[in-house]
Tab-separated table of C-alpha atoms in Angstrom:
chain	number	residue	atom	x	y	z
A	1	MET	CA	32.972	-131.259	-42.272
A	2	ALA	CA	29.884	-129.427	-41.039
A	3	ALA	CA	26.947	-129.004	-43.385
A	4	ILE	CA	26.182	-125.409	-42.336
A	5	ILE	CA	28.289	-122.724	-44.019
A	6	LYS	CA	26.361	-119.633	-42.901
A	7	ILE	CA	23.097	-118.524	-41.273
A	8	LYS	CA	21.722	-115.070	-42.106
A	9	PRO	CA	18.458	-113.126	-41.726
A	10	LEU	CA	16.038	-112.986	-44.650
A	11	GLY	CA	15.550	-109.621	-46.358
A	12	PHE	CA	13.159	-108.717	-49.184
A	13	PRO	CA	13.540	-110.151	-51.709
A	14	TRP	CA	15.427	-113.200	-50.485
A	15	GLU	CA	19.032	-113.397	-51.661
A	16	THR	CA	19.928	-116.538	-53.592
A	17	SER	CA	23.035	-118.200	-55.032
A	18	ASP	CA	23.947	-118.953	-58.664
A	19	PRO	CA	22.053	-120.254	-60.704
A	20	PHE	CA	19.161	-118.496	-58.918
A	21	LEU	CA	18.856	-114.696	-59.023
A	22	PHE	CA	16.465	-114.040	-56.126
A	23	CYS	CA	13.226	-115.197	-54.535
A	24	ALA	CA	10.285	-112.886	-53.779
A	25	TYR	CA	8.033	-114.115	-50.967
A	26	HIS	CA	4.544	-112.617	-50.776
A	27	GLU	CA	2.071	-113.430	-48.017
A	28	ASP	CA	-1.077	-111.317	-47.763
A	29	GLN	CA	-4.284	-111.739	-45.780
A	30	TYR	CA	-6.546	-110.184	-48.401
A	31	PRO	CA	-10.042	-109.182	-47.259
A	32	LYS	CA	-13.304	-110.203	-48.941
A	33	GLY	CA	-13.529	-109.299	-52.627
A	34	ASN	CA	-15.676	-106.426	-53.888
A	35	GLY	CA	-17.276	-108.404	-56.742
A	36	LYS	CA	-14.842	-106.803	-59.233
A	37	LEU	CA	-11.880	-108.963	-58.110
A	38	GLY	CA	-10.443	-106.194	-55.955
A	39	PRO	CA	-10.508	-105.798	-52.146
A	40	ASP	CA	-13.736	-104.788	-50.408
A	41	ALA	CA	-11.829	-102.199	-48.401
A	42	SER	CA	-10.696	-98.611	-48.682
A	43	LEU	CA	-7.419	-98.023	-50.543
A	44	GLU	CA	-6.888	-94.720	-48.768
A	45	GLY	CA	-3.474	-94.245	-47.226
A	46	ARG	CA	-1.831	-96.609	-49.700
A	47	ASN	CA	0.802	-95.628	-52.250
A	48	ILE	CA	-1.331	-96.928	-55.117
A	49	GLY	CA	0.719	-98.303	-57.992
A	50	GLN	CA	3.667	-98.823	-55.641
A	51	ASP	CA	2.132	-100.324	-52.496
A	52	PHE	CA	4.665	-102.648	-50.866
A	53	THR	CA	3.851	-101.659	-47.263
A	54	LEU	CA	2.058	-104.320	-45.243
A	55	LYS	CA	-1.012	-102.337	-44.107
A	56	ASP	CA	-3.938	-104.216	-42.510
A	57	GLY	CA	-2.108	-107.442	-43.429
A	58	TRP	CA	-1.990	-106.960	-47.219
A	59	ARG	CA	-0.497	-105.000	-50.124
A	60	MET	CA	-1.683	-103.900	-53.589
A	61	TYR	CA	1.855	-104.064	-55.096
A	62	HIS	CA	1.687	-102.304	-58.508
A	63	GLY	CA	-2.066	-102.842	-58.854
A	64	THR	CA	-4.468	-99.893	-58.699
A	65	LYS	CA	-7.819	-101.741	-58.342
A	66	ILE	CA	-6.726	-105.406	-58.126
A	67	PRO	CA	-3.551	-106.500	-56.307
A	68	GLY	CA	-0.638	-107.699	-58.414
A	69	PHE	CA	1.809	-106.744	-61.121
A	70	PRO	CA	0.377	-105.244	-64.352
A	71	ALA	CA	2.167	-105.815	-67.668
A	72	HIS	CA	5.968	-105.680	-67.485
A	73	PRO	CA	8.776	-107.145	-69.629
A	74	HIS	CA	11.398	-109.826	-68.951
A	75	ARG	CA	14.396	-111.145	-70.864
A	76	GLY	CA	17.199	-113.632	-70.176
A	77	PHE	CA	15.921	-115.744	-67.266
A	78	GLU	CA	12.998	-117.802	-65.944
A	79	THR	CA	10.310	-117.224	-63.356
A	80	VAL	CA	9.090	-120.137	-61.238
A	81	THR	CA	5.903	-118.976	-59.516
A	82	ILE	CA	4.625	-121.158	-56.667
A	83	ALA	CA	1.089	-120.108	-55.686
A	84	GLN	CA	0.554	-121.935	-52.394
A	85	LYS	CA	-2.603	-120.027	-51.446
A	86	GLY	CA	-4.870	-117.800	-53.519
A	87	LEU	CA	-4.959	-117.273	-57.270
A	88	VAL	CA	-2.851	-115.652	-59.992
A	89	ASP	CA	-4.236	-114.407	-63.314
A	90	HIS	CA	-1.544	-114.585	-66.016
A	91	SER	CA	-1.739	-112.750	-69.365
A	92	ASP	CA	1.169	-112.221	-71.762
A	93	SER	CA	2.312	-110.626	-75.002
A	94	LEU	CA	2.141	-113.970	-76.849
A	95	GLY	CA	-1.628	-114.069	-76.257
A	96	ALA	CA	-1.223	-116.780	-73.628
A	97	ALA	CA	-3.155	-116.646	-70.362
A	98	GLY	CA	-4.062	-118.640	-67.300
A	99	ARG	CA	-5.518	-118.744	-63.819
A	100	PHE	CA	-3.638	-120.863	-61.303
A	101	GLY	CA	-3.204	-121.198	-57.570
A	102	ASN	CA	-3.745	-123.199	-54.371
A	103	GLY	CA	-0.661	-125.335	-54.976
A	104	ASP	CA	-0.122	-124.828	-58.728
A	105	VAL	CA	3.233	-123.702	-60.163
A	106	GLN	CA	3.887	-121.738	-63.352
A	107	TRP	CA	7.301	-122.141	-64.994
A	108	MET	CA	7.961	-119.348	-67.503
A	109	THR	CA	11.036	-118.995	-69.713
A	110	ALA	CA	11.281	-115.326	-70.688
A	111	GLY	CA	14.081	-116.062	-73.169
A	112	LYS	CA	14.477	-113.375	-75.832
A	113	GLY	CA	11.651	-111.305	-74.412
A	114	VAL	CA	8.066	-111.402	-73.186
A	115	GLN	CA	5.646	-109.095	-71.410
A	116	HIS	CA	3.329	-110.558	-68.818
A	117	SER	CA	0.958	-109.434	-66.109
A	118	GLU	CA	0.419	-111.270	-62.825
A	119	MET	CA	-2.716	-110.141	-61.020
A	120	PHE	CA	-4.125	-111.583	-57.803
A	121	PRO	CA	-7.936	-111.726	-58.214
A	122	LEU	CA	-9.974	-111.783	-55.007
A	123	LEU	CA	-12.747	-114.168	-56.039
A	124	HIS	CA	-14.343	-114.727	-52.645
A	125	THR	CA	-16.873	-112.049	-51.701
A	126	GLN	CA	-18.248	-113.807	-48.612
A	127	LYS	CA	-14.932	-114.645	-46.963
A	128	GLU	CA	-11.309	-113.520	-46.878
A	129	ASN	CA	-8.825	-114.302	-49.681
A	130	PRO	CA	-5.550	-115.488	-48.049
A	131	PHE	CA	-2.574	-115.423	-50.409
A	132	LEU	CA	0.920	-116.948	-50.314
A	133	LEU	CA	3.259	-116.910	-53.302
A	134	PHE	CA	6.948	-117.414	-54.058
A	135	GLN	CA	8.461	-116.140	-57.279
A	136	ILE	CA	11.900	-117.563	-57.935
A	137	TRP	CA	14.094	-116.094	-60.664
A	138	LEU	CA	16.275	-118.807	-62.211
A	139	ASN	CA	18.985	-117.629	-64.584
A	140	LEU	CA	19.349	-118.850	-68.162
A	141	PRO	CA	22.857	-119.708	-69.396
A	142	ARG	CA	24.428	-117.611	-72.133
A	143	ASP	CA	23.493	-120.058	-74.903
A	144	LYS	CA	19.807	-120.026	-73.860
A	145	LYS	CA	19.304	-116.325	-73.124
A	146	MET	CA	17.568	-115.684	-76.448
A	147	VAL	CA	15.408	-118.797	-76.787
A	148	GLU	CA	11.723	-118.452	-77.666
A	149	PRO	CA	9.564	-117.589	-74.639
A	150	HIS	CA	7.668	-120.515	-73.156
A	151	PHE	CA	5.429	-121.271	-70.214
A	152	LYS	CA	4.178	-124.475	-68.710
A	153	MET	CA	1.965	-125.333	-65.789
A	154	LEU	CA	2.825	-127.767	-63.030
A	155	TRP	CA	-0.678	-128.344	-61.699
A	156	SER	CA	-1.023	-129.101	-58.011
A	157	GLU	CA	-2.459	-132.539	-58.788
A	158	GLU	CA	0.736	-133.459	-60.702
A	159	VAL	CA	3.326	-132.155	-58.212
A	160	PRO	CA	4.559	-134.992	-55.934
A	161	LYS	CA	4.169	-134.646	-52.178
A	162	ILE	CA	6.363	-137.069	-50.233
A	163	LYS	CA	5.751	-137.803	-46.554
A	164	LYS	CA	8.681	-139.023	-44.470
A	165	GLN	CA	8.431	-140.078	-40.828
A	166	ASP	CA	11.276	-139.910	-38.333
A	167	GLU	CA	11.976	-142.604	-35.726
A	168	HIS	CA	9.368	-141.080	-33.389
A	169	GLY	CA	6.641	-141.013	-36.030
A	170	TYR	CA	6.759	-137.245	-36.609
A	171	ALA	CA	6.227	-136.328	-40.277
A	172	THR	CA	7.860	-134.061	-42.821
A	173	GLU	CA	6.129	-133.416	-46.162
A	174	VAL	CA	8.246	-132.441	-49.180
A	175	THR	CA	6.590	-130.950	-52.266
A	176	LEU	CA	8.840	-131.573	-55.298
A	177	ILE	CA	8.626	-128.659	-57.738
A	178	ALA	CA	12.004	-129.525	-59.266
A	179	GLY	CA	14.522	-132.265	-58.611
A	180	LYS	CA	14.115	-135.657	-57.000
A	181	LEU	CA	13.862	-137.291	-53.606
A	182	ASP	CA	14.471	-141.032	-53.235
A	183	ASP	CA	13.063	-142.528	-56.446
A	184	ILE	CA	10.446	-139.804	-57.024
A	185	THR	CA	11.098	-137.055	-59.584
A	186	ALA	CA	9.318	-133.717	-60.003
A	187	PRO	CA	7.452	-132.899	-63.230
A	188	SER	CA	9.661	-131.821	-66.145
A	189	PRO	CA	10.602	-128.127	-66.091
A	190	ALA	CA	10.407	-125.846	-69.135
A	191	PRO	CA	12.495	-127.400	-71.951
A	192	ASP	CA	15.247	-124.730	-72.207
A	193	SER	CA	15.705	-124.433	-68.446
A	194	TRP	CA	18.992	-125.028	-66.622
A	195	ALA	CA	16.830	-127.422	-64.598
A	196	ALA	CA	16.107	-129.554	-67.688
A	197	ASP	CA	19.590	-131.143	-67.432
A	198	PRO	CA	19.653	-133.514	-64.407
A	199	ASN	CA	23.426	-132.965	-64.146
A	200	ASN	CA	22.707	-129.454	-62.879
A	201	GLU	CA	20.970	-130.970	-59.813
A	202	ILE	CA	18.344	-128.230	-59.589
A	203	ALA	CA	16.018	-128.761	-56.643
A	204	ILE	CA	13.080	-126.565	-55.654
A	205	TRP	CA	11.220	-128.042	-52.686
A	206	THR	CA	8.710	-126.652	-50.251
A	207	ILE	CA	8.916	-128.497	-46.946
A	208	LYS	CA	6.385	-128.701	-44.110
A	209	ILE	CA	7.815	-130.095	-40.861
A	210	ASP	CA	5.642	-131.287	-37.992
A	211	PRO	CA	6.372	-129.966	-34.482
A	212	ASN	CA	9.382	-131.813	-32.994
A	213	ALA	CA	10.062	-133.716	-36.247
A	214	THR	CA	13.580	-134.436	-37.495
A	215	PHE	CA	14.322	-134.473	-41.228
A	216	ILE	CA	17.532	-135.699	-42.867
A	217	PHE	CA	18.383	-133.958	-46.138
A	218	PRO	CA	20.056	-136.232	-48.693
A	219	THR	CA	23.397	-135.177	-50.110
A	220	ALA	CA	24.067	-133.680	-53.547
A	221	SER	CA	27.371	-133.348	-55.420
A	222	LYS	CA	30.277	-131.229	-54.231
A	223	GLY	CA	30.141	-127.704	-55.666
A	224	ILE	CA	26.333	-127.578	-55.804
A	225	ASN	CA	24.857	-124.474	-54.165
A	226	ARG	CA	22.156	-125.242	-51.575
A	227	SER	CA	20.142	-122.904	-49.348
A	228	LEU	CA	17.189	-123.366	-47.012
A	229	TYR	CA	14.779	-120.486	-46.375
A	230	PHE	CA	13.015	-120.892	-43.015
A	231	PHE	CA	9.988	-118.631	-43.479
A	232	LYS	CA	7.332	-119.904	-41.069
A	233	GLY	CA	7.507	-121.473	-37.614
A	234	THR	CA	9.406	-120.620	-34.441
A	235	GLU	CA	12.862	-122.183	-34.425
A	236	VAL	CA	14.829	-125.158	-35.713
A	237	THR	CA	18.077	-126.683	-34.475
A	238	SER	CA	21.058	-128.279	-36.216
A	239	GLU	CA	24.773	-128.773	-35.527
A	240	GLY	CA	24.455	-126.972	-32.195
A	241	TYR	CA	22.759	-123.903	-33.667
A	242	THR	CA	19.277	-122.710	-32.724
A	243	ILE	CA	17.969	-120.913	-35.800
A	244	PRO	CA	14.972	-118.573	-35.477
A	245	VAL	CA	12.353	-118.148	-38.190
A	246	HIS	CA	13.071	-115.728	-41.088
A	247	HIS	CA	16.611	-116.994	-41.647
A	248	GLU	CA	18.486	-118.530	-44.582
A	249	ILE	CA	20.746	-121.536	-43.938
A	250	ILE	CA	23.515	-121.895	-46.546
A	251	LEU	CA	24.770	-125.474	-46.766
A	252	ASN	CA	27.508	-127.703	-48.098
A	253	ALA	CA	25.314	-129.808	-50.378
A	254	ASP	CA	27.649	-132.820	-50.233
A	255	GLN	CA	27.213	-133.126	-46.443
A	256	GLU	CA	24.222	-134.828	-44.857
A	257	PHE	CA	22.148	-132.244	-43.014
A	258	ILE	CA	19.877	-133.094	-40.081
A	259	LEU	CA	17.259	-130.513	-39.109
A	260	LYS	CA	15.174	-130.773	-35.941
A	261	ASN	CA	12.056	-128.669	-35.630
A	262	GLY	CA	10.862	-126.891	-32.492
A	263	ASN	CA	7.342	-127.126	-31.113
A	264	THR	CA	5.553	-125.261	-33.942
A	265	GLU	CA	4.930	-126.506	-37.493
A	266	ALA	CA	7.771	-125.187	-39.680
A	267	HIS	CA	7.818	-124.288	-43.370
A	268	VAL	CA	11.032	-124.183	-45.400
A	269	LEU	CA	11.924	-123.580	-49.066
A	270	LEU	CA	14.965	-125.396	-50.493
A	271	LEU	CA	16.789	-124.000	-53.535
A	272	GLN	CA	19.687	-125.997	-54.940
A	273	GLY	CA	21.632	-126.114	-58.181
A	274	LYS	CA	24.926	-126.228	-60.026
A	275	PRO	CA	26.263	-122.698	-60.553
A	276	MET	CA	26.581	-121.384	-64.117
A	277	ASN	CA	29.668	-119.339	-63.254
A	278	GLU	CA	28.855	-116.784	-65.948
A	279	PRO	CA	28.776	-112.975	-65.670
A	280	VAL	CA	25.398	-111.684	-64.489
A	281	VAL	CA	24.359	-108.145	-65.455
A	282	LYS	CA	20.912	-107.175	-64.158
A	283	HIS	CA	18.863	-104.138	-65.047
A	284	GLY	CA	15.365	-104.325	-63.615
A	285	PRO	CA	13.502	-107.008	-65.571
A	286	PHE	CA	16.438	-107.906	-67.847
A	287	VAL	CA	19.270	-110.311	-66.932
A	288	MET	CA	22.083	-110.707	-69.439
A	289	ASN	CA	25.856	-111.333	-69.513
A	290	SER	CA	27.051	-107.828	-70.437
A	291	GLN	CA	26.056	-104.153	-70.330
A	292	ILE	CA	25.903	-104.099	-74.133
A	293	GLU	CA	23.277	-106.873	-74.089
A	294	ILE	CA	21.289	-104.917	-71.478
A	295	ARG	CA	21.330	-101.821	-73.700
A	296	GLU	CA	20.189	-103.964	-76.644
A	297	ALA	CA	17.356	-105.403	-74.541
A	298	ILE	CA	16.128	-101.936	-73.513
A	299	GLN	CA	16.355	-100.643	-77.083
A	300	GLU	CA	14.511	-103.646	-78.519
A	301	TYR	CA	11.783	-103.414	-75.892
A	302	GLN	CA	11.304	-99.708	-76.658
A	303	GLN	CA	10.974	-100.525	-80.376
A	304	THR	CA	8.900	-103.726	-80.294
A	305	GLU	CA	7.415	-104.048	-76.780
A	306	PHE	CA	8.313	-107.749	-77.233
A	307	GLY	CA	5.250	-108.260	-79.404
A	308	GLY	CA	2.997	-105.615	-77.878
A	309	TRP	CA	0.065	-106.111	-75.533
A	310	PRO	CA	-2.985	-107.938	-76.948
A	311	TRP	CA	-5.232	-107.485	-73.870
A	312	ASP	CA	-7.733	-104.730	-73.066
A	313	SER	CA	-5.768	-103.463	-70.056
A	314	TYR	CA	-2.326	-103.804	-68.517
A	315	ASP	CA	-3.883	-105.259	-65.340
A	316	HIS	CA	-6.010	-107.775	-67.258
A	317	VAL	CA	-7.935	-110.333	-65.201
A	318	HIS	CA	-10.179	-113.203	-66.233
A	319	SER	CA	-13.900	-113.619	-65.617
A	320	PRO	CA	-14.866	-114.408	-62.005
A	321	SER	CA	-16.637	-117.530	-63.322
A	322	LYS	CA	-13.412	-118.925	-64.812
A	323	GLY	CA	-11.802	-121.852	-63.015
A	324	ARG	CA	-8.123	-122.805	-63.158
A	325	PHE	CA	-6.953	-122.923	-66.767
A	326	ALA	CA	-4.012	-122.393	-69.104
A	327	LEU	CA	-4.336	-120.924	-72.609
A	328	TYR	CA	-1.161	-121.401	-74.663
A	329	PRO	CA	0.070	-119.217	-77.573
A	330	ASP	CA	-1.008	-121.858	-80.119
A	331	GLY	CA	-4.612	-121.640	-78.876
A	332	THR	CA	-4.575	-124.865	-76.863
A	333	GLU	CA	-6.559	-124.475	-73.641
A	334	ILE	CA	-6.363	-126.769	-70.615
A	335	LYS	CA	-9.017	-126.503	-67.895
A	336	LYS	CA	-8.575	-127.947	-64.425
C-alpha cells in the first residue's frame, strides 16, 4: 500500500484532520521597531484592526499600533503556538503573562474559558524584526472541554532537536514539540491535553531537510491521521510524485514514507494523532460538541468575560527591557 493518500495546495489557514482543528501559519518580515514596539513605518493603506494583506512583506493582523491579536476569548480546545522567529507577548484573563519566541512553544488549554492577547513586539530598532509563527488548534475531547484553563511553556532549550543523516551524509533535523522519534520524547504537553495520553500518538514536529537529503518517516498505528505541510523550499519527491512547495501531503501513518528533497533546503510541519471521532461545532473562538453548548459559551462570555481583563489595554505588551519569561496565575515567574 502506498503511503500517500492525497496531495493538495495549502490555503489559509491550513486545513487539518481530527484531532486538530486548523493551523495558522504567519511569516512576516517586520521592519525596524519604532521604540514603542510597533513598526517604524507608515500604516497608511492598511485596514487597521483587520490587516491580513501581505503589504511590504508584513501584516498588522488585529493590532492597531503593534502587530498581533488583542484580547479575545477561547473555549473547548488548545492552542499550540510555535514561535520560530520573533517574539510573542502573552497576557490573559487569569493574570498570567509571558514573552516567548525564537524557538519557544506555548501550549495553552483554553478549557472552560479564557481570554488572551498575543501581540508581536518589534524590539529591534536598529535592524529588522523577522517573524515566523505557527498556531495549531488541537481539539479537547468532550470530557475535557470544561477543564480549568492552563498554559505551559516548552522553552527552546528544552525542546529536542534530532539530526539524522542519510546514506550520502545529507542531514534532516527534527524538532520534537510533541511525540517521539527513536528513543527521544518531546517535553510533556499540558496535562489535560489529548496529547498527554501516549496512546493517542500525537506528534507535532518541525522538520528542516538539507538540499538533496532523504528522510524516512517511521510508521505509526493504523487509523492515526498524519499530514505533512511543506511550507518552505522548492520541491520534494516521493512515490513517483514531484510535490511543489505550499502543499499538504496526507499519509497512511502505518506505511513507511520516504521523502527526498530537491536542491533547496526544505521546511515541513508534521501533524499526527488519533482522531477523537466526536461531533465538532465551531463558532469563531469556541469549539464544542453541540450548538447548545456554543450558545451557552457565548452567553457565559457575555456575562462573565471569562474572568474579565486585568491588564491596562487589550493589546497589552511587556516592557522592552523584559527578556523571555512566563508569569503563571499563581504568581510564579520563570525567566529565561
